[in-house]
Tab-separated table of C-alpha atoms and ligand atoms in Angstrom:
chain	number	residue	atom	x	y	z
A	1305	MET	CA	-19.189	3.508	-6.978
A	1306	THR	CA	-17.337	2.185	-10.145
A	1307	ILE	CA	-14.149	2.068	-9.876
A	1308	ASN	CA	-11.760	3.391	-12.224
A	1309	ILE	CA	-8.060	4.055	-12.441
A	1310	ARG	CA	-6.063	6.787	-14.558
A	1311	PRO	CA	-2.241	7.355	-14.533
A	1312	MET	CA	-0.418	9.380	-12.342
A	1313	ASP	CA	1.198	10.765	-14.886
A	1314	PRO	CA	-0.360	10.279	-18.129
A	1315	ALA	CA	2.084	12.200	-20.046
A	1316	GLY	CA	5.224	11.279	-19.191
A	1317	ARG	CA	4.490	7.670	-18.261
A	1318	ALA	CA	0.867	6.392	-18.593
A	1319	PHE	CA	2.270	3.116	-18.037
A	1320	PHE	CA	3.341	3.154	-14.396
A	1321	ALA	CA	1.246	4.418	-11.080
A	1322	GLY	CA	-2.284	4.091	-11.281
A	1323	GLU	CA	-5.010	6.259	-8.779
A	1324	VAL	CA	-8.069	4.397	-8.400
A	1325	SER	CA	-11.284	6.437	-7.691
A	1326	GLY	CA	-14.787	4.177	-6.931
A	1327	ILE	CA	-13.796	2.384	-3.965
A	1328	ASP	CA	-13.867	1.895	-0.608
A	1329	LEU	CA	-11.661	-0.062	1.000
A	1330	THR	CA	-12.960	-0.800	4.470
A	1331	ARG	CA	-16.269	-2.560	3.297
A	1332	ARG	CA	-16.079	-6.006	1.279
A	1333	LEU	CA	-15.243	-5.893	-2.109
A	1334	SER	CA	-17.151	-7.724	-4.751
A	1335	ASP	CA	-15.011	-10.397	-7.008
A	1336	THR	CA	-15.103	-7.411	-10.260
A	1337	GLU	CA	-13.442	-4.920	-7.983
A	1338	VAL	CA	-11.000	-7.590	-6.823
A	1339	ALA	CA	-10.374	-8.284	-10.739
A	1340	ALA	CA	-10.032	-4.976	-11.626
A	1341	ILE	CA	-7.639	-4.221	-9.109
A	1342	HIS	CA	-5.596	-7.482	-10.038
A	1343	ALA	CA	-5.643	-6.150	-13.772
A	1344	GLY	CA	-4.559	-2.591	-12.008
A	1345	MET	CA	-2.128	-4.121	-10.530
A	1346	ASP	CA	-0.745	-5.883	-13.713
A	1347	GLU	CA	-0.669	-2.682	-15.716
A	1348	PHE	CA	0.963	-0.168	-13.587
A	1349	GLY	CA	2.566	-1.540	-10.569
A	1350	VAL	CA	2.009	0.515	-8.071
A	1351	LEU	CA	-1.617	1.647	-7.066
A	1352	VAL	CA	-2.786	4.579	-5.323
A	1353	PHE	CA	-5.992	4.968	-3.157
A	1354	HIS	CA	-6.778	8.167	-1.916
A	1355	SER	CA	-9.143	8.979	1.718
A	1356	GLN	CA	-9.138	5.481	2.926
A	1357	ASP	CA	-9.282	5.916	6.444
A	1358	LEU	CA	-9.214	1.931	7.785
A	1359	THR	CA	-8.318	0.461	10.554
A	1360	ASP	CA	-5.348	-2.544	11.238
A	1361	GLU	CA	-8.404	-4.878	10.620
A	1362	GLN	CA	-10.029	-3.304	7.790
A	1363	GLN	CA	-5.967	-3.161	5.722
A	1364	LEU	CA	-5.736	-7.227	6.816
A	1365	ALA	CA	-9.716	-7.711	5.697
A	1366	PHE	CA	-8.726	-6.118	2.410
A	1367	SER	CA	-5.309	-7.221	1.997
A	1368	ARG	CA	-6.571	-10.652	2.659
A	1369	GLN	CA	-9.390	-10.502	-0.420
A	1370	LEU	CA	-6.386	-9.684	-2.857
A	1371	GLY	CA	-4.167	-13.282	-1.808
A	1372	PRO	CA	-2.284	-15.534	1.084
A	1373	LEU	CA	-0.706	-13.003	3.913
A	1374	GLU	CA	3.487	-12.454	5.192
A	1375	THR	CA	4.307	-12.541	8.331
A	1376	ALA	CA	5.965	-9.386	9.602
A	1377	THR	CA	9.551	-11.530	10.823
A	1378	GLY	CA	11.635	-9.058	8.946
A	1379	ASP	CA	10.922	-6.396	11.742
A	1380	ILE	CA	13.924	-5.835	14.581
A	1381	ALA	CA	11.653	-5.403	16.953
A	1382	ALA	CA	11.380	-8.099	19.333
A	1383	PRO	CA	7.896	-9.561	20.345
A	1384	GLU	CA	7.568	-7.895	23.550
A	1385	ASP	CA	8.378	-4.330	22.358
A	1386	ARG	CA	6.220	-4.987	18.953
A	1387	ARG	CA	3.209	-2.081	19.096
A	1388	LEU	CA	1.454	-4.105	16.263
A	1389	SER	CA	0.297	-7.386	15.159
A	1390	MET	CA	2.731	-10.327	13.824
A	1391	ASP	CA	0.322	-9.677	10.449
A	1392	VAL	CA	1.088	-6.316	10.341
A	1393	ASN	CA	4.757	-4.023	9.557
A	1394	ASP	CA	5.370	-1.711	11.869
A	1395	ILE	CA	6.307	1.453	9.543
A	1396	SER	CA	6.813	3.995	12.243
A	1397	ASN	CA	8.956	5.847	14.220
A	1398	LEU	CA	6.699	4.968	17.276
A	1399	ASP	CA	7.615	2.972	20.032
A	1400	LYS	CA	5.024	0.081	22.266
A	1401	HIS	CA	3.830	3.589	24.232
A	1402	GLY	CA	2.733	5.510	20.993
A	1403	LYS	CA	6.303	7.559	21.615
A	1404	VAL	CA	8.793	8.581	18.791
A	1405	VAL	CA	11.842	6.948	18.998
A	1406	ALA	CA	15.270	8.244	20.222
A	1407	ARG	CA	17.798	8.993	17.468
A	1408	ASP	CA	19.964	6.559	18.608
A	1409	ASP	CA	17.625	3.922	18.408
A	1410	ARG	CA	18.312	0.210	17.753
A	1411	ARG	CA	15.171	-0.445	15.301
A	1412	ARG	CA	15.093	3.480	14.005
A	1413	LEU	CA	18.862	2.870	12.630
A	1414	PHE	CA	18.070	-0.486	11.301
A	1415	SER	CA	14.414	0.809	9.437
A	1416	LEU	CA	16.625	3.600	7.995
A	1417	GLY	CA	17.616	0.819	5.359
A	1418	ASN	CA	14.356	2.056	3.889
A	1419	LEU	CA	16.029	4.646	2.775
A	1420	LEU	CA	18.102	2.122	0.281
A	1421	TRP	CA	16.334	1.223	-2.846
A	1422	HIS	CA	14.712	-1.912	-2.243
A	1423	SER	CA	11.619	-4.838	-3.417
A	1424	ASP	CA	10.224	-6.035	-0.045
A	1425	SER	CA	11.377	-9.219	1.160
A	1426	SER	CA	13.392	-10.279	-1.401
A	1427	PHE	CA	16.282	-11.141	1.886
A	1428	LYS	CA	13.608	-13.832	2.450
A	1429	ALA	CA	13.411	-17.468	0.503
A	1430	VAL	CA	9.840	-16.925	-0.405
A	1431	PRO	CA	9.719	-13.010	-0.910
A	1432	ALA	CA	6.752	-10.559	-1.065
A	1433	LYS	CA	4.280	-9.961	-4.150
A	1434	TYR	CA	1.803	-6.689	-3.452
A	1435	SER	CA	2.721	-4.765	-0.077
A	1436	LEU	CA	-0.233	-1.908	0.806
A	1437	LEU	CA	1.160	0.986	2.958
A	1438	SER	CA	-1.669	2.638	4.744
A	1439	ALA	CA	-0.771	6.352	5.935
A	1440	ARG	CA	-1.837	6.901	9.735
A	1441	ALA	CA	0.050	9.991	10.489
A	1442	ILE	CA	2.244	11.952	8.305
A	1443	PRO	CA	4.821	14.689	9.178
A	1444	ALA	CA	3.999	18.050	7.493
A	1445	GLU	CA	7.047	17.723	5.000
A	1446	GLY	CA	9.649	15.033	3.888
A	1447	GLY	CA	8.813	11.510	3.756
A	1448	ASN	CA	8.042	10.354	0.170
A	1449	THR	CA	7.987	6.892	-1.171
A	1450	GLU	CA	9.500	7.197	-4.826
A	1451	PHE	CA	8.732	3.917	-6.973
A	1452	ALA	CA	10.884	2.660	-9.835
A	1453	ASP	CA	9.592	0.561	-12.895
A	1454	MET	CA	11.802	-2.392	-13.036
A	1455	ARG	CA	9.727	-3.572	-16.456
A	1456	ALA	CA	11.378	-0.255	-18.117
A	1457	ALA	CA	14.546	-0.324	-16.614
A	1458	TYR	CA	14.665	-4.088	-18.052
A	1459	ASP	CA	13.556	-3.073	-21.393
A	1460	ALA	CA	15.545	0.234	-21.705
A	1461	LEU	CA	18.966	-2.069	-21.711
A	1462	ASP	CA	20.978	-3.042	-24.094
A	1463	ALA	CA	20.846	-6.791	-25.795
A	1464	ALA	CA	24.282	-7.221	-24.448
A	1465	SER	CA	23.408	-6.270	-20.517
A	1466	LYS	CA	19.902	-8.503	-20.989
A	1467	ARG	CA	22.255	-11.821	-22.150
A	1468	GLU	CA	24.712	-11.369	-20.030
A	1469	ILE	CA	22.634	-11.165	-16.590
A	1470	HIS	CA	19.435	-13.542	-18.220
A	1471	ASP	CA	20.365	-16.640	-15.772
A	1472	LEU	CA	22.716	-15.082	-13.170
A	1473	VAL	CA	21.347	-15.318	-9.029
A	1474	CYS	CA	21.687	-12.958	-6.149
A	1475	LEU	CA	22.124	-13.842	-2.749
A	1476	HIS	CA	20.239	-10.899	-0.427
A	1477	SER	CA	19.901	-10.400	3.530
A	1478	GLN	CA	19.294	-7.850	5.575
A	1479	ILE	CA	22.424	-8.447	6.495
A	1480	TYR	CA	23.722	-6.399	3.176
A	1481	SER	CA	21.727	-4.194	3.253
A	1482	ARG	CA	22.175	-2.503	6.490
A	1483	GLY	CA	25.780	-3.114	6.422
A	1484	VAL	CA	25.570	-0.491	3.498
A	1485	LEU	CA	24.267	2.355	6.159
A	1486	GLY	CA	27.036	0.578	8.146
A	1487	PHE	CA	24.931	-0.660	10.527
A	1488	ASP	CA	26.439	-4.244	11.493
A	1489	GLU	CA	24.765	-4.990	15.467
A	1490	PHE	CA	23.111	-7.933	14.602
A	1491	THR	CA	22.914	-10.636	17.142
A	1492	GLU	CA	23.971	-14.485	16.761
A	1493	ALA	CA	19.884	-15.452	16.046
A	1494	GLU	CA	19.390	-12.239	13.641
A	1495	ARG	CA	21.855	-13.834	11.250
A	1496	VAL	CA	21.012	-17.033	11.196
A	1497	LYS	CA	17.407	-15.882	10.786
A	1498	TRP	CA	18.334	-13.252	8.023
A	1499	ALA	CA	21.178	-15.912	6.682
A	1500	PRO	CA	21.528	-14.892	2.873
A	1501	VAL	CA	18.919	-16.606	0.010
A	1502	ARG	CA	18.910	-16.778	-3.617
A	1503	GLN	CA	16.529	-14.748	-5.505
A	1504	ARG	CA	16.783	-14.608	-9.838
A	1505	LEU	CA	17.980	-11.508	-11.179
A	1506	VAL	CA	15.088	-11.569	-14.383
A	1507	ARG	CA	12.359	-12.855	-13.625
A	1508	ARG	CA	9.291	-12.963	-15.425
A	1509	HIS	CA	5.734	-12.157	-14.664
A	1510	PRO	CA	3.288	-14.890	-14.418
A	1511	ALA	CA	0.273	-12.905	-15.219
A	1512	THR	CA	1.867	-10.735	-18.180
A	1513	GLY	CA	4.794	-12.503	-18.986
A	1514	ARG	CA	7.389	-9.221	-18.616
A	1515	LEU	CA	10.555	-9.659	-17.536
A	1516	SER	CA	11.688	-7.455	-14.729
A	1517	LEU	CA	14.963	-6.221	-13.083
A	1518	TYR	CA	14.850	-7.908	-9.171
A	1519	LEU	CA	17.412	-5.995	-7.376
A	1520	ALA	CA	16.259	-4.299	-3.962
A	1521	SER	CA	19.805	-3.565	-1.571
A	1522	HIS	CA	19.723	-6.710	0.035
A	1523	ALA	CA	21.206	-8.440	-2.445
A	1524	GLY	CA	24.657	-8.508	-1.635
A	1525	GLU	CA	26.414	-10.775	-3.741
A	1526	ILE	CA	25.937	-12.261	-7.264
A	1527	GLU	CA	26.306	-16.342	-7.556
A	1528	GLY	CA	29.700	-17.026	-9.256
A	1529	TRP	CA	31.231	-13.609	-8.924
A	1530	PRO	CA	33.752	-11.582	-7.265
A	1531	VAL	CA	32.081	-10.272	-3.909
A	1532	PRO	CA	33.532	-6.995	-5.650
A	1533	GLU	CA	33.351	-7.095	-8.656
A	1534	ALA	CA	29.640	-8.604	-8.024
A	1535	ARG	CA	28.849	-5.038	-6.301
A	1536	ALA	CA	30.249	-2.473	-8.756
A	1537	PHE	CA	27.515	-4.194	-11.033
A	1538	LEU	CA	24.974	-4.733	-9.212
A	1539	ARG	CA	25.617	-0.663	-8.265
A	1540	ASP	CA	25.824	-0.053	-12.011
A	1541	LEU	CA	22.259	-1.706	-12.486
A	1542	ASN	CA	20.708	0.279	-9.831
A	1543	GLU	CA	22.031	3.440	-11.010
A	1544	HIS	CA	20.331	2.797	-14.799
A	1545	ALA	CA	17.389	1.575	-12.885
A	1546	THR	CA	16.878	4.105	-10.990
A	1547	GLN	CA	16.862	7.111	-13.069
A	1548	ARG	CA	14.705	9.633	-12.776
A	1549	GLN	CA	12.379	8.565	-15.877
A	1550	PHE	CA	11.204	5.144	-14.457
A	1551	VAL	CA	10.426	6.302	-11.337
A	1552	TYR	CA	7.340	8.158	-9.515
A	1553	ALA	CA	6.788	10.079	-6.337
A	1554	HIS	CA	4.219	9.677	-4.230
A	1555	VAL	CA	3.885	12.510	-1.463
A	1556	TRP	CA	1.945	11.571	1.006
A	1557	ARG	CA	-1.977	13.048	1.643
A	1558	LEU	CA	-3.460	11.590	5.471
A	1559	HIS	CA	-5.076	8.573	4.538
A	1560	ASP	CA	-3.551	7.108	1.658
A	1561	LEU	CA	-2.977	4.206	0.864
A	1562	VAL	CA	-0.130	3.077	-1.802
A	1563	MET	CA	-0.206	-0.319	-3.219
A	1564	TRP	CA	2.978	-1.770	-5.206
A	1565	ASP	CA	4.223	-5.149	-6.944
A	1566	ASN	CA	7.694	-6.023	-5.465
A	1567	ARG	CA	8.358	-8.421	-8.218
A	1568	VAL	CA	7.895	-5.415	-11.130
A	1569	THR	CA	9.314	-2.698	-8.429
A	1570	MET	CA	11.654	-1.087	-6.197
A	1571	HIS	CA	11.128	1.476	-3.471
A	1572	ARG	CA	12.601	3.920	-1.481
A	1573	ALA	CA	11.690	6.187	1.669
A	1574	ARG	CA	12.517	10.366	1.675
A	1575	ARG	CA	14.261	11.544	4.584
A	1576	PHE	CA	11.814	13.254	7.502
A	1577	ASP	CA	12.364	15.406	10.771
A	1578	GLY	CA	12.231	12.670	13.026
A	1579	THR	CA	11.262	14.294	15.402
A	1580	GLN	CA	8.081	14.598	13.737
A	1581	VAL	CA	5.107	11.121	14.012
A	1582	ARG	CA	5.069	9.036	10.944
A	1583	ASP	CA	2.831	6.284	11.151
A	1584	MET	CA	2.682	3.737	8.700
A	1585	ARG	CA	1.613	0.197	8.468
A	1586	ARG	CA	1.905	-2.467	5.809
A	1587	THR	CA	0.660	-5.421	4.861
A	1588	THR	CA	2.301	-7.955	2.488
A	1589	LEU	CA	1.094	-10.732	0.002
A	1590	THR	CA	3.483	-13.358	-0.026
A	1591	ASN	CA	4.280	-14.499	-3.481
A	1592	GLU	CA	4.490	-18.074	-2.480
A	1593	VAL	CA	7.062	-19.388	-4.682
A	1594	SER	CA	10.756	-18.306	-4.585
A	1595	SER	CA	11.899	-16.004	-8.190
A	1596	LEU	CA	13.860	-19.035	-8.983
A	1597	GLU	CA	10.300	-20.238	-9.936
A	1598	GLN	CA	9.822	-17.348	-12.157
A	1599	ALA	CA	12.318	-17.937	-14.615
A	1600	PRO	CA	11.882	-15.763	-17.974
A	1601	THR	CA	11.857	-18.564	-20.705
A	1602	PRO	CA	15.577	-19.304	-22.499
A	1603	LEU	CA	17.391	-16.896	-24.483
A	1604	HIS	CA	18.155	-18.141	-27.847
B	793	OGA	C1	7.851	-0.320	3.320
B	793	OGA	C2	8.937	1.162	2.886
B	793	OGA	C3	8.801	3.239	2.502
B	793	OGA	C4	8.645	4.425	3.375
B	793	OGA	O1	6.804	0.481	3.679
B	793	OGA	O2	7.780	-1.347	2.681
B	793	OGA	O3	9.799	0.469	2.525
B	793	OGA	O4	8.272	5.254	2.215
B	793	OGA	N1	8.560	2.296	2.609
B	793	OGA	O5	8.211	4.124	4.520
B	794	MN	MN1	10.102	-1.694	1.623
């Protein structure tokens, strides 16, 4: 088998979202395959692997071949209620007994935050690098995942906007993103755990040198700005960055694995019938450093 990557949308966006073939993620990869995946991620920002019927252990082994993982400390489930290990984010609508959670279940309401455009773990001081999402059970319809290319969105800004945002720092927290949907039932411990963290609004990809907009629903303030002005401006930037020409919509097939680079993309889940099972498992590579360490070179 030889690994091959082709653009999902060769006519419209040959540079965003690649479909990978000729690889079996259940076994240990060669150094050549690992290098090809990193190169593919640098080029496409999103990679889609079909027909990868993985166990959690296989998904973890594959993920660890790409780099160090973060733990699922962004989940709201108490440790005794978790269905999966702390190395796997539970992106399902199931409880630990495998039953679909109730419509008003607290974990479900919290997880609806995934319907808002975001970048994973931007609310952590050291955020996420790659996310790997594996489809173990999918609803009959709906539940797509959309991805927006934050490199293309940055490039399309005019020069004055690029100058204005170049050195801005945002404050990110899950308290902000859930607040957008009117969810504010946080315990004191959760408020402490998810206190806002600082992230650059423009960051530089260490391998390609390209700049991208680092936006997320978690961003609720811009340092040094009045809050309403910051939120209005972040809304404008999000509207710009998620125009259709920057977006790839993934329609899931069972056993797809989709991997994205959180440094250069935002994503969101789309609605589906919540009485049907949707079981997705996410492993997440840590960025190892804050976005504050990935500043662009100064503008002149
Ligand atoms: C995630 C996420 C979207 C989806 O796994 O980080 O936001 O469609 N998922 O489930
Ligand atoms: Mn996410």
